[in-house]
Amino acid sequence: MAYPKFVTIFEAGARDGLQNVKDVIVPTDVRVELIDRLTDCGIPKIEAGSFVSPKWVPQMADTAEVLSRIRRGKDVVYTVLTPNMKGYQQAAENNCEEVIIFAAATESFSQANTNCSIAESLERMKPVADAALAEGRAVRGVVSVVLGCPFEGEVEAERVAEVTRELWKMGCYEVCLGDTIGTGTPVKAQKLIEAVARDVPIEKIALHFHDTYGQSLANILAGLEMGVPTIDAAVAGLGGCPYSPGATGNVATEDVVFMLNGMGIETGVDLDALVDTGWWISEKIGRRPASRVAHAIMSKRKRAA
């Protein structure tokens, strides 16, 4: 079976992970240090924040300051979520080299997440993509609830393919498939990838799986078997979904890297440093890492000591 020889890790913890922290606003210093630590781990792509209304996502209110203070690593891409032209203008003012645009695969989730229909959300995204491309910035497209919706249940692959097709036509260099509520299973994931790959080359597809039902690694393996080369993950398994009660965080980056290492697939990521970073940020926000690899490695270290 021809797995990719190298897999790009797209680290979502500093944005998708931290934005769902409840009860306390994560200090700017902590966000900056998290990104710097992830840079030192060898992560090639880091989602540094988002330019959205602080009213709706207060954790991301200081994204501009974070971007001004992080220590930018050589060959590391720092990207931000931009839901509209106002967000894009802020990204441009803060020297962002890549932006993310997004849409949902179901009408119900689109209304809950962006207060508009899928068609309207795509209309909002197009001028963002046009402006970014005209100014030399890369554009990444993300589709949410691709394998299950908290309001509509199972989602047909063709519905997802219709949305990814539109994002691809806008000029996105990559389209990321997000299992926002974590209900996907391997065969369903492969059928989804097959449908999307009719329009988007397999090497331009990324996977973003939440681990609510413990299926993320199995689903990622199913994607790797098809040649998908980019995996989204969040250090310590940070994250969640505000519109899906009980949905847990993203698949833990530590768990993904450990699996890939064991398969002989290169990532360029320092697993030990990543485990340290996961424990560090978990302590800062008052929780324990969701990564089983992180717990196993820490236990091994304690026994060795």
CSV table of C-alpha atoms in Angstrom, one decimal:
chain,number,residue,atom,x,y,z
A,1,MET,CA,0.0,0.0,0.0
A,2,ALA,CA,1.5,3.3,-1.1
A,3,TYR,CA,1.3,5.7,1.9
A,4,PRO,CA,2.7,9.2,1.5
A,5,LYS,CA,6.4,9.3,2.3
A,6,PHE,CA,6.0,12.7,4.1
A,7,VAL,CA,2.9,14.0,5.8
A,8,THR,CA,2.4,17.7,6.6
A,9,ILE,CA,1.0,18.4,10.0
A,10,PHE,CA,-1.3,21.4,10.2
A,11,GLU,CA,-1.4,22.4,13.8
A,12,ALA,CA,-4.8,23.7,14.8
A,13,GLY,CA,-4.4,23.9,18.6
A,14,ALA,CA,-3.6,27.6,18.8
A,15,ARG,CA,-6.8,28.6,17.1
A,16,ASP,CA,-9.4,25.9,16.8
A,17,GLY,CA,-8.2,24.4,20.1
A,18,LEU,CA,-7.9,27.5,22.3
A,19,GLN,CA,-11.0,29.2,21.0
A,20,ASN,CA,-13.2,26.7,22.8
A,21,VAL,CA,-11.6,27.1,26.2
A,22,LYS,CA,-14.3,28.1,28.7
A,23,ASP,CA,-14.4,30.2,31.9
A,24,VAL,CA,-11.1,32.0,31.4
A,25,ILE,CA,-9.5,34.0,28.6
A,26,VAL,CA,-6.1,32.5,27.6
A,27,PRO,CA,-3.5,35.3,28.1
A,28,THR,CA,-1.8,36.7,25.1
A,29,ASP,CA,1.6,35.7,26.5
A,30,VAL,CA,0.5,32.1,26.7
A,31,ARG,CA,-0.8,32.1,23.1
A,32,VAL,CA,2.4,33.6,21.9
A,33,GLU,CA,4.5,31.0,23.8
A,34,LEU,CA,2.4,28.1,22.6
A,35,ILE,CA,3.0,29.1,18.9
A,36,ASP,CA,6.7,29.6,19.5
A,37,ARG,CA,6.9,26.2,21.2
A,38,LEU,CA,5.1,24.6,18.3
A,39,THR,CA,7.5,26.3,15.9
A,40,ASP,CA,10.4,24.8,17.9
A,41,CYS,CA,8.7,21.3,17.6
A,42,GLY,CA,9.2,21.5,13.8
A,43,ILE,CA,5.5,22.0,13.0
A,44,PRO,CA,5.5,23.3,9.4
A,45,LYS,CA,2.0,24.9,9.4
A,46,ILE,CA,0.4,26.6,12.4
A,47,GLU,CA,-3.0,28.2,12.6
A,48,ALA,CA,-2.2,31.2,14.7
A,49,GLY,CA,-5.6,32.7,15.2
A,50,SER,CA,-8.6,34.2,13.5
A,51,PHE,CA,-10.0,37.6,12.7
A,52,VAL,CA,-13.5,37.3,13.8
A,53,SER,CA,-15.8,39.4,16.0
A,54,PRO,CA,-14.5,39.3,19.6
A,55,LYS,CA,-18.2,39.3,20.6
A,56,TRP,CA,-18.6,35.8,19.2
A,57,VAL,CA,-15.0,34.4,19.7
A,58,PRO,CA,-13.5,36.3,22.7
A,59,GLN,CA,-10.5,34.0,22.8
A,60,MET,CA,-9.2,35.3,19.5
A,61,ALA,CA,-9.6,39.0,20.2
A,62,ASP,CA,-5.8,39.5,20.5
A,63,THR,CA,-4.8,37.8,17.3
A,64,ALA,CA,-3.2,40.9,15.9
A,65,GLU,CA,-1.0,41.3,18.9
A,66,VAL,CA,-0.1,37.6,18.9
A,67,LEU,CA,1.0,37.8,15.2
A,68,SER,CA,3.2,40.8,16.0
A,69,ARG,CA,4.9,39.0,18.9
A,70,ILE,CA,5.5,35.4,17.7
A,71,ARG,CA,9.0,34.3,16.7
A,72,ARG,CA,8.5,33.3,13.1
A,73,GLY,CA,10.4,30.3,12.1
A,74,LYS,CA,12.1,29.7,8.8
A,75,ASP,CA,9.9,27.9,6.3
A,76,VAL,CA,6.9,27.8,8.8
A,77,VAL,CA,3.6,29.0,7.6
A,78,TYR,CA,1.4,30.9,10.0
A,79,THR,CA,-2.2,31.1,8.9
A,80,VAL,CA,-5.4,32.7,10.2
A,81,LEU,CA,-9.1,32.2,9.7
A,82,THR,CA,-10.8,35.1,7.8
A,83,PRO,CA,-14.7,34.8,7.6
A,84,ASN,CA,-15.2,38.0,5.6
A,85,MET,CA,-13.5,41.0,4.0
A,86,LYS,CA,-13.1,42.8,7.3
A,87,GLY,CA,-11.3,39.8,8.7
A,88,TYR,CA,-9.1,39.6,5.5
A,89,GLN,CA,-8.2,43.3,5.8
A,90,GLN,CA,-7.0,42.7,9.3
A,91,ALA,CA,-5.0,39.6,8.2
A,92,ALA,CA,-3.4,41.7,5.4
A,93,GLU,CA,-2.5,44.5,7.8
A,94,ASN,CA,-0.7,41.9,10.0
A,95,ASN,CA,1.4,40.4,7.2
A,96,CYS,CA,-0.4,37.0,7.1
A,97,GLU,CA,0.9,34.9,4.3
A,98,GLU,CA,-2.0,32.6,4.2
A,99,VAL,CA,-5.7,32.8,5.1
A,100,ILE,CA,-8.4,30.3,5.6
A,101,ILE,CA,-11.9,30.5,4.2
A,102,PHE,CA,-14.7,28.1,5.1
A,103,ALA,CA,-18.2,26.8,4.6
A,104,ALA,CA,-20.4,24.1,6.0
A,105,ALA,CA,-21.7,21.0,4.3
A,106,THR,CA,-25.2,21.4,5.8
A,107,GLU,CA,-27.7,24.3,5.8
A,108,SER,CA,-28.5,23.9,9.5
A,109,PHE,CA,-24.9,24.1,10.6
A,110,SER,CA,-24.2,27.0,8.2
A,111,GLN,CA,-27.0,29.0,9.8
A,112,ALA,CA,-25.8,28.1,13.4
A,113,ASN,CA,-22.1,28.9,12.6
A,114,THR,CA,-22.4,31.9,10.3
A,115,ASN,CA,-26.0,32.9,10.3
A,116,CYS,CA,-26.4,32.4,6.6
A,117,SER,CA,-27.0,29.7,4.0
A,118,ILE,CA,-24.2,27.7,2.3
A,119,ALA,CA,-24.6,29.7,-0.9
A,120,GLU,CA,-24.5,33.0,1.1
A,121,SER,CA,-21.4,31.9,3.0
A,122,LEU,CA,-19.6,31.0,-0.3
A,123,GLU,CA,-20.6,34.4,-1.7
A,124,ARG,CA,-18.9,36.0,1.4
A,125,MET,CA,-15.8,33.9,0.9
A,126,LYS,CA,-15.2,34.6,-2.8
A,127,PRO,CA,-14.1,38.3,-2.4
A,128,VAL,CA,-11.8,37.2,0.4
A,129,ALA,CA,-10.2,34.6,-1.9
A,130,ASP,CA,-10.0,37.0,-4.8
A,131,ALA,CA,-8.3,39.7,-2.7
A,132,ALA,CA,-5.8,37.2,-1.1
A,133,LEU,CA,-4.8,35.7,-4.4
A,134,ALA,CA,-4.5,39.1,-6.1
A,135,GLU,CA,-2.1,40.1,-3.3
A,136,GLY,CA,0.0,37.0,-3.4
A,137,ARG,CA,-1.5,35.2,-0.3
A,138,ALA,CA,-2.3,31.5,-0.3
A,139,VAL,CA,-5.9,30.5,0.5
A,140,ARG,CA,-6.9,27.3,2.3
A,141,GLY,CA,-10.5,26.1,2.1
A,142,VAL,CA,-12.2,24.2,5.0
A,143,VAL,CA,-15.5,22.4,5.0
A,144,SER,CA,-17.1,21.6,8.3
A,145,VAL,CA,-19.5,18.7,9.3
A,146,VAL,CA,-18.4,16.6,6.4
A,147,LEU,CA,-19.3,13.2,8.0
A,148,GLY,CA,-22.0,14.2,10.4
A,149,CYS,CA,-24.0,17.2,11.5
A,150,PRO,CA,-25.4,17.9,15.0
A,151,PHE,CA,-28.7,19.0,13.5
A,152,GLU,CA,-29.1,16.9,10.4
A,153,GLY,CA,-27.3,13.7,11.2
A,154,GLU,CA,-25.3,11.8,8.5
A,155,VAL,CA,-24.1,13.9,5.6
A,156,GLU,CA,-24.1,12.6,2.0
A,157,ALA,CA,-20.6,12.7,0.4
A,158,GLU,CA,-21.9,14.5,-2.7
A,159,ARG,CA,-23.2,17.4,-0.6
A,160,VAL,CA,-19.7,17.8,0.7
A,161,ALA,CA,-18.2,17.5,-2.8
A,162,GLU,CA,-20.5,20.3,-4.0
A,163,VAL,CA,-19.0,22.7,-1.4
A,164,THR,CA,-15.4,21.6,-1.9
A,165,ARG,CA,-15.8,22.0,-5.6
A,166,GLU,CA,-16.8,25.7,-5.1
A,167,LEU,CA,-13.9,26.3,-2.8
A,168,TRP,CA,-11.5,24.7,-5.2
A,169,LYS,CA,-12.8,26.9,-8.1
A,170,MET,CA,-12.2,30.0,-5.9
A,171,GLY,CA,-8.5,29.2,-6.0
A,172,CYS,CA,-7.8,27.4,-2.7
A,173,TYR,CA,-4.5,25.5,-2.9
A,174,GLU,CA,-6.0,22.9,-0.6
A,175,VAL,CA,-9.4,21.8,0.7
A,176,CYS,CA,-9.6,20.5,4.2
A,177,LEU,CA,-12.4,18.1,5.2
A,178,GLY,CA,-13.6,18.6,8.8
A,179,ASP,CA,-15.4,15.9,10.8
A,180,THR,CA,-16.5,18.6,13.3
A,181,ILE,CA,-18.5,16.3,15.6
A,182,GLY,CA,-16.3,13.2,15.2
A,183,THR,CA,-18.9,10.7,14.0
A,184,GLY,CA,-17.0,9.5,10.9
A,185,THR,CA,-15.8,6.0,10.5
A,186,PRO,CA,-13.1,4.7,8.1
A,187,VAL,CA,-15.2,3.4,5.2
A,188,LYS,CA,-17.4,6.5,5.3
A,189,ALA,CA,-14.2,8.6,5.3
A,190,GLN,CA,-12.9,6.9,2.2
A,191,LYS,CA,-16.1,7.2,0.3
A,192,LEU,CA,-16.1,10.9,1.2
A,193,ILE,CA,-12.5,11.3,-0.1
A,194,GLU,CA,-13.4,9.5,-3.3
A,195,ALA,CA,-16.3,11.9,-3.9
A,196,VAL,CA,-14.2,15.0,-3.3
A,197,ALA,CA,-11.3,13.7,-5.3
A,198,ARG,CA,-13.4,13.7,-8.5
A,199,ASP,CA,-12.8,17.5,-8.5
A,200,VAL,CA,-9.9,18.1,-6.1
A,201,PRO,CA,-6.6,16.2,-6.6
A,202,ILE,CA,-5.9,13.8,-3.7
A,203,GLU,CA,-2.6,15.6,-2.9
A,204,LYS,CA,-4.6,18.8,-2.4
A,205,ILE,CA,-7.0,17.3,0.2
A,206,ALA,CA,-6.4,17.6,4.0
A,207,LEU,CA,-8.2,15.9,6.9
A,208,HIS,CA,-9.4,17.5,10.1
A,209,PHE,CA,-11.0,14.9,12.5
A,210,HIS,CA,-12.4,15.4,15.9
A,211,ASP,CA,-12.1,12.4,18.3
A,212,THR,CA,-15.5,12.4,19.9
A,213,TYR,CA,-16.1,8.7,19.2
A,214,GLY,CA,-12.4,7.7,19.2
A,215,GLN,CA,-12.3,7.2,15.4
A,216,SER,CA,-9.8,9.8,14.4
A,217,LEU,CA,-6.7,7.7,14.0
A,218,ALA,CA,-8.6,5.0,12.1
A,219,ASN,CA,-10.1,7.6,9.8
A,220,ILE,CA,-6.7,9.2,9.3
A,221,LEU,CA,-5.2,5.9,8.4
A,222,ALA,CA,-8.0,5.4,5.9
A,223,GLY,CA,-7.1,8.7,4.3
A,224,LEU,CA,-3.4,7.9,4.2
A,225,GLU,CA,-4.2,4.7,2.4
A,226,MET,CA,-5.8,6.8,-0.3
A,227,GLY,CA,-2.8,9.1,-0.5
A,228,VAL,CA,-4.0,12.2,1.5
A,229,PRO,CA,-0.8,14.0,2.5
A,230,THR,CA,-1.9,16.6,5.1
A,231,ILE,CA,-3.4,16.1,8.5
A,232,ASP,CA,-4.9,18.7,10.9
A,233,ALA,CA,-4.4,18.0,14.6
A,234,ALA,CA,-4.2,19.9,17.8
A,235,VAL,CA,-1.5,19.5,20.5
A,236,ALA,CA,-2.9,17.8,23.6
A,237,GLY,CA,-6.2,17.2,21.7
A,238,LEU,CA,-7.4,20.8,22.3
A,239,GLY,CA,-10.7,21.9,20.9
A,240,GLY,CA,-14.4,21.1,20.7
A,241,CYS,CA,-17.5,22.3,18.9
A,242,PRO,CA,-19.8,24.9,20.5
A,243,TYR,CA,-22.8,23.7,18.4
A,244,SER,CA,-22.4,20.1,19.3
A,245,PRO,CA,-22.7,19.3,23.0
A,246,GLY,CA,-20.3,16.6,24.0
A,247,ALA,CA,-18.1,16.9,21.0
A,248,THR,CA,-14.5,16.6,22.1
A,249,GLY,CA,-11.4,18.2,20.7
A,250,ASN,CA,-9.3,17.6,17.6
A,251,VAL,CA,-7.2,14.5,17.3
A,252,ALA,CA,-4.1,15.0,19.4
A,253,THR,CA,-1.0,15.9,17.4
A,254,GLU,CA,1.1,13.7,19.6
A,255,ASP,CA,-1.0,10.7,18.7
A,256,VAL,CA,-0.9,11.4,15.0
A,257,VAL,CA,2.9,11.9,15.0
A,258,PHE,CA,3.5,8.7,17.0
A,259,MET,CA,1.4,6.7,14.6
A,260,LEU,CA,3.1,8.2,11.5
A,261,ASN,CA,6.6,7.6,13.1
A,262,GLY,CA,5.6,4.0,13.6
A,263,MET,CA,4.6,3.7,9.9
A,264,GLY,CA,7.9,5.1,8.7
A,265,ILE,CA,6.2,8.3,7.5
A,266,GLU,CA,8.2,11.5,8.0
A,267,THR,CA,6.8,14.6,9.5
A,268,GLY,CA,9.8,16.6,10.6
A,269,VAL,CA,8.2,17.0,14.1
A,270,ASP,CA,10.0,16.4,17.4
A,271,LEU,CA,7.6,14.1,19.3
A,272,ASP,CA,9.3,14.6,22.7
A,273,ALA,CA,9.2,18.4,22.4
A,274,LEU,CA,5.6,18.1,21.3
A,275,VAL,CA,4.6,16.1,24.3
A,276,ASP,CA,6.3,18.7,26.6
A,277,THR,CA,4.3,21.4,24.8
A,278,GLY,CA,1.1,19.5,25.2
A,279,TRP,CA,1.6,19.2,29.0
A,280,TRP,CA,2.7,22.8,29.3
A,281,ILE,CA,-0.4,24.3,27.6
A,282,SER,CA,-2.7,21.8,29.4
A,283,GLU,CA,-1.4,23.1,32.7
A,284,LYS,CA,-1.8,26.7,31.6
A,285,ILE,CA,-5.5,26.2,30.9
A,286,GLY,CA,-6.2,23.9,33.8
A,287,ARG,CA,-6.8,20.5,32.2
A,288,ARG,CA,-4.9,17.3,31.3
A,289,PRO,CA,-3.8,16.4,27.8
A,290,ALA,CA,-6.3,14.3,25.8
A,291,SER,CA,-3.4,12.6,24.1
A,292,ARG,CA,-2.9,9.0,25.1
A,293,VAL,CA,0.6,9.1,23.7
A,294,ALA,CA,1.4,12.1,25.9
A,295,HIS,CA,0.3,10.2,29.0
A,296,ALA,CA,2.2,7.1,28.0
A,297,ILE,CA,5.5,8.9,27.3
A,298,MET,CA,5.2,10.9,30.5
A,299,SER,CA,4.6,7.7,32.5
A,300,LYS,CA,7.7,6.1,30.8
A,301,ARG,CA,9.8,9.1,31.7
A,302,LYS,CA,8.7,8.9,35.3
A,303,ARG,CA,9.6,5.2,35.5
A,304,ALA,CA,13.0,5.9,33.9
A,305,ALA,CA,13.7,8.6,36.5
